[in-house]
């Protein structure tokens, strides 16, 4: 379950920048009044509901609903690997791995989650980009599966002295009460893709994403909507999404990208001085991408938990919009797929 906390914690802060994430509703006739099904079925092992006016989205295996593009308050549910040992020890160890200081408010309170009574609640807060975020997480076991529920919202005032976090607590209580865990059977079926002459799969819907992205069959798609993200078994990942930085320049975007990575990546010591492990290899180099007005390459490396990652990122502008293509792999496998990455860019359509 390595770094699953960080993924879930930051999801609510990132979700408003992901344009039109994949809706993940299943089939269920027993939707509670005023609620909507986020995801449900025997194949996932649960039925998870959220307020009917919220936006439903999926990020890989994470079922998610958030208030709106202007309010990133969110609830998520994900099945995870069951931790070994005591839950309290696991929680404390994971909190220490986070790239920001966490203030634990309540720790390991016995609670219920829908029809499950073997559940424990933790609440805490942390500072992010000048704001304070409040988090409630419930860890629950059902049969042979383990799940993590997360509610995340800002502790800043929404109105009349009430914070965003407290304002939505009543609705979140209904989310918790309405959830149902069921016996998990079978696996989620894999989608069938249109292929081109080279056997590359068309993994995006141009009417939603604005682009046609073809990938080799070895890539498993985690997200395919406004954002597309896919990975190989060796961890190499490709993502492509419409840019959200329309009011800043490419170099300003690059500086913001570095600032976002800074609290997460490792530090290194050089001549007795601690500094960022990020190394800039190529910055703002003009390159060619078919059907684009222009494209610029940014290439860099960084270390995370002792592993060096290599990134090949291209900012692409067409006549209608801008996009960010990112290829990330560990240093030892980065070069193996680089020619393939260039082929993927050649096939990219807008």
PDB file of N, CA and C in Angstrom, residues 296-339:
ATOM      1  N   UNK A 296       7.059  22.114 -26.887  1.00  0.00           N
ATOM      2  CA  UNK A 296       8.333  22.343 -26.195  1.00  0.00           C
ATOM      3  C   UNK A 296       8.576  21.238 -25.169  1.00  0.00           C
ATOM      4  N   UNK A 297       9.827  20.786 -25.134  1.00  0.00           N
ATOM      5  CA  UNK A 297      10.225  19.664 -24.295  1.00  0.00           C
ATOM      6  C   UNK A 297      10.868  20.133 -22.991  1.00  0.00           C
ATOM      7  N   UNK A 298      10.485  19.453 -21.898  1.00  0.00           N
ATOM      8  CA  UNK A 298      11.127  19.620 -20.594  1.00  0.00           C
ATOM      9  C   UNK A 298      11.507  18.214 -20.121  1.00  0.00           C
ATOM     10  N   UNK A 299      12.788  18.008 -19.841  1.00  0.00           N
ATOM     11  CA  UNK A 299      13.266  16.701 -19.402  1.00  0.00           C
ATOM     12  C   UNK A 299      14.029  16.868 -18.097  1.00  0.00           C
ATOM     13  N   UNK A 300      13.723  16.000 -17.122  1.00  0.00           N
ATOM     14  CA  UNK A 300      14.362  16.157 -15.815  1.00  0.00           C
ATOM     15  C   UNK A 300      14.312  14.841 -15.051  1.00  0.00           C
ATOM     16  N   UNK A 301      15.098  14.771 -13.990  1.00  0.00           N
ATOM     17  CA  UNK A 301      15.102  13.616 -13.095  1.00  0.00           C
ATOM     18  C   UNK A 301      14.902  14.098 -11.666  1.00  0.00           C
ATOM     19  N   UNK A 302      14.457  13.184 -10.820  1.00  0.00           N
ATOM     20  CA  UNK A 302      14.361  13.468  -9.390  1.00  0.00           C
ATOM     21  C   UNK A 302      14.368  12.144  -8.645  1.00  0.00           C
ATOM     22  N   UNK A 303      14.643  12.192  -7.353  1.00  0.00           N
ATOM     23  CA  UNK A 303      14.641  10.991  -6.517  1.00  0.00           C
ATOM     24  C   UNK A 303      13.435  11.024  -5.588  1.00  0.00           C
ATOM     25  N   UNK A 304      12.820   9.858  -5.417  1.00  0.00           N
ATOM     26  CA  UNK A 304      11.678   9.718  -4.525  1.00  0.00           C
ATOM     27  C   UNK A 304      11.831   8.413  -3.766  1.00  0.00           C
ATOM     28  N   UNK A 305      11.961   8.514  -2.442  1.00  0.00           N
ATOM     29  CA  UNK A 305      12.183   7.352  -1.582  1.00  0.00           C
ATOM     30  C   UNK A 305      13.364   6.524  -2.063  1.00  0.00           C
ATOM     31  N   UNK A 306      14.420   7.227  -2.491  1.00  0.00           N
ATOM     32  CA  UNK A 306      15.659   6.566  -2.891  1.00  0.00           C
ATOM     33  C   UNK A 306      15.694   6.048  -4.308  1.00  0.00           C
ATOM     34  N   UNK A 307      14.610   6.223  -5.061  1.00  0.00           N
ATOM     35  CA  UNK A 307      14.542   5.765  -6.454  1.00  0.00           C
ATOM     36  C   UNK A 307      14.593   6.973  -7.384  1.00  0.00           C
ATOM     37  N   UNK A 308      15.429   6.911  -8.429  1.00  0.00           N
ATOM     38  CA  UNK A 308      15.543   8.007  -9.382  1.00  0.00           C
ATOM     39  C   UNK A 308      14.547   7.827 -10.521  1.00  0.00           C
ATOM     40  N   UNK A 309      13.746   8.864 -10.758  1.00  0.00           N
ATOM     41  CA  UNK A 309      12.763   8.865 -11.838  1.00  0.00           C
ATOM     42  C   UNK A 309      13.188   9.846 -12.922  1.00  0.00           C
ATOM     43  N   UNK A 310      12.905   9.485 -14.162  1.00  0.00           N
ATOM     44  CA  UNK A 310      13.270  10.303 -15.328  1.00  0.00           C
ATOM     45  C   UNK A 310      11.972  10.704 -16.024  1.00  0.00           C
ATOM     46  N   UNK A 311      11.834  11.981 -16.342  1.00  0.00           N
ATOM     47  CA  UNK A 311      10.589  12.508 -16.903  1.00  0.00           C
ATOM     48  C   UNK A 311      10.853  13.174 -18.245  1.00  0.00           C
ATOM     49  N   UNK A 312      10.000  12.869 -19.210  1.00  0.00           N
ATOM     50  CA  UNK A 312      10.023  13.463 -20.542  1.00  0.00           C
ATOM     51  C   UNK A 312       8.657  14.120 -20.717  1.00  0.00           C
ATOM     52  N   UNK A 313       8.624  15.449 -20.640  1.00  0.00           N
ATOM     53  CA  UNK A 313       7.353  16.177 -20.637  1.00  0.00           C
ATOM     54  C   UNK A 313       7.311  17.162 -21.804  1.00  0.00           C
ATOM     55  N   UNK A 314       6.203  17.120 -22.541  1.00  0.00           N
ATOM     56  CA  UNK A 314       6.051  17.992 -23.701  1.00  0.00           C
ATOM     57  C   UNK A 314       4.790  18.830 -23.543  1.00  0.00           C
ATOM     58  N   UNK A 315       4.942  20.148 -23.639  1.00  0.00           N
ATOM     59  CA  UNK A 315       3.806  21.063 -23.646  1.00  0.00           C
ATOM     60  C   UNK A 315       3.446  21.333 -25.097  1.00  0.00           C
ATOM     61  N   UNK A 316       2.206  21.040 -25.439  1.00  0.00           N
ATOM     62  CA  UNK A 316       1.754  21.091 -26.832  1.00  0.00           C
ATOM     63  C   UNK A 316       0.621  22.100 -26.968  1.00  0.00           C
ATOM     64  N   UNK A 317       0.700  22.960 -27.963  1.00  0.00           N
ATOM     65  CA  UNK A 317      -0.373  23.906 -28.231  1.00  0.00           C
ATOM     66  C   UNK A 317      -0.918  23.687 -29.636  1.00  0.00           C
ATOM     67  N   UNK A 318      -2.245  23.552 -29.721  1.00  0.00           N
ATOM     68  CA  UNK A 318      -2.919  23.417 -31.006  1.00  0.00           C
ATOM     69  C   UNK A 318      -3.670  24.726 -31.276  1.00  0.00           C
ATOM     70  N   UNK A 319      -4.481  24.740 -32.313  1.00  0.00           N
ATOM     71  CA  UNK A 319      -5.249  25.946 -32.617  1.00  0.00           C
ATOM     72  C   UNK A 319      -6.348  26.205 -31.598  1.00  0.00           C
ATOM     73  N   UNK A 320      -6.700  25.166 -30.814  1.00  0.00           N
ATOM     74  CA  UNK A 320      -7.820  25.306 -29.890  1.00  0.00           C
ATOM     75  C   UNK A 320      -7.446  25.259 -28.414  1.00  0.00           C
ATOM     76  N   UNK A 321      -6.352  24.574 -28.068  1.00  0.00           N
ATOM     77  CA  UNK A 321      -6.037  24.373 -26.652  1.00  0.00           C
ATOM     78  C   UNK A 321      -4.577  23.980 -26.487  1.00  0.00           C
ATOM     79  N   UNK A 322      -4.155  23.857 -25.232  1.00  0.00           N
ATOM     80  CA  UNK A 322      -2.818  23.369 -24.905  1.00  0.00           C
ATOM     81  C   UNK A 322      -2.944  22.076 -24.107  1.00  0.00           C
ATOM     82  N   UNK A 323      -1.926  21.221 -24.235  1.00  0.00           N
ATOM     83  CA  UNK A 323      -1.936  19.924 -23.580  1.00  0.00           C
ATOM     84  C   UNK A 323      -0.566  19.652 -22.973  1.00  0.00           C
ATOM     85  N   UNK A 324      -0.560  18.776 -21.951  1.00  0.00           N
ATOM     86  CA  UNK A 324       0.699  18.361 -21.325  1.00  0.00           C
ATOM     87  C   UNK A 324       0.817  16.847 -21.431  1.00  0.00           C
ATOM     88  N   UNK A 325       1.852  16.395 -22.150  1.00  0.00           N
ATOM     89  CA  UNK A 325       2.163  14.972 -22.299  1.00  0.00           C
ATOM     90  C   UNK A 325       3.336  14.664 -21.380  1.00  0.00           C
ATOM     91  N   UNK A 326       3.206  13.617 -20.556  1.00  0.00           N
ATOM     92  CA  UNK A 326       4.256  13.287 -19.604  1.00  0.00           C
ATOM     93  C   UNK A 326       4.569  11.795 -19.633  1.00  0.00           C
ATOM     94  N   UNK A 327       5.835  11.476 -19.837  1.00  0.00           N
ATOM     95  CA  UNK A 327       6.321  10.100 -19.731  1.00  0.00           C
ATOM     96  C   UNK A 327       7.257  10.040 -18.536  1.00  0.00           C
ATOM     97  N   UNK A 328       6.958   9.145 -17.592  1.00  0.00           N
ATOM     98  CA  UNK A 328       7.766   9.009 -16.378  1.00  0.00           C
ATOM     99  C   UNK A 328       8.144   7.548 -16.192  1.00  0.00           C
ATOM    100  N   UNK A 329       9.415   7.307 -15.888  1.00  0.00           N
ATOM    101  CA  UNK A 329       9.885   5.939 -15.637  1.00  0.00           C
ATOM    102  C   UNK A 329      11.085   5.992 -14.708  1.00  0.00           C
ATOM    103  N   UNK A 330      11.368   4.896 -14.053  1.00  0.00           N
ATOM    104  CA  UNK A 330      12.591   4.831 -13.262  1.00  0.00           C
ATOM    105  C   UNK A 330      13.778   4.918 -14.220  1.00  0.00           C
ATOM    106  N   UNK A 331      14.871   5.406 -13.724  1.00  0.00           N
ATOM    107  CA  UNK A 331      16.039   5.657 -14.578  1.00  0.00           C
ATOM    108  C   UNK A 331      16.493   4.397 -15.312  1.00  0.00           C
ATOM    109  N   UNK A 332      16.361   3.239 -14.666  1.00  0.00           N
ATOM    110  CA  UNK A 332      16.870   2.014 -15.287  1.00  0.00           C
ATOM    111  C   UNK A 332      16.023   1.536 -16.467  1.00  0.00           C
ATOM    112  N   UNK A 333      14.747   1.962 -16.568  1.00  0.00           N
ATOM    113  CA  UNK A 333      13.917   1.518 -17.694  1.00  0.00           C
ATOM    114  C   UNK A 333      13.547   2.665 -18.634  1.00  0.00           C
ATOM    115  N   UNK A 334      13.898   3.883 -18.274  1.00  0.00           N
ATOM    116  CA  UNK A 334      13.516   5.062 -19.058  1.00  0.00           C
ATOM    117  C   UNK A 334      13.917   4.925 -20.531  1.00  0.00           C
ATOM    118  N   UNK A 335      15.165   4.567 -20.786  1.00  0.00           N
ATOM    119  CA  UNK A 335      15.668   4.502 -22.155  1.00  0.00           C
ATOM    120  C   UNK A 335      15.048   3.399 -22.984  1.00  0.00           C
ATOM    121  N   UNK A 336      14.551   2.337 -22.330  1.00  0.00           N
ATOM    122  CA  UNK A 336      13.975   1.203 -23.056  1.00  0.00           C
ATOM    123  C   UNK A 336      12.746   1.600 -23.869  1.00  0.00           C
ATOM    124  N   UNK A 337      12.006   2.603 -23.407  1.00  0.00           N
ATOM    125  CA  UNK A 337      10.741   2.959 -24.052  1.00  0.00           C
ATOM    126  C   UNK A 337      10.781   4.303 -24.772  1.00  0.00           C
ATOM    127  N   UNK A 338      11.937   4.940 -24.825  1.00  0.00           N
ATOM    128  CA  UNK A 338      11.992   6.298 -25.363  1.00  0.00           C
ATOM    129  C   UNK A 338      11.625   6.351 -26.846  1.00  0.00           C
ATOM    130  N   UNK A 339      12.101   5.402 -27.640  1.00  0.00           N
ATOM    131  CA  UNK A 339      11.718   5.373 -29.057  1.00  0.00           C
ATOM    132  C   UNK A 339      10.214   5.164 -29.208  1.00  0.00           C
TER     133      UNK A 339
END
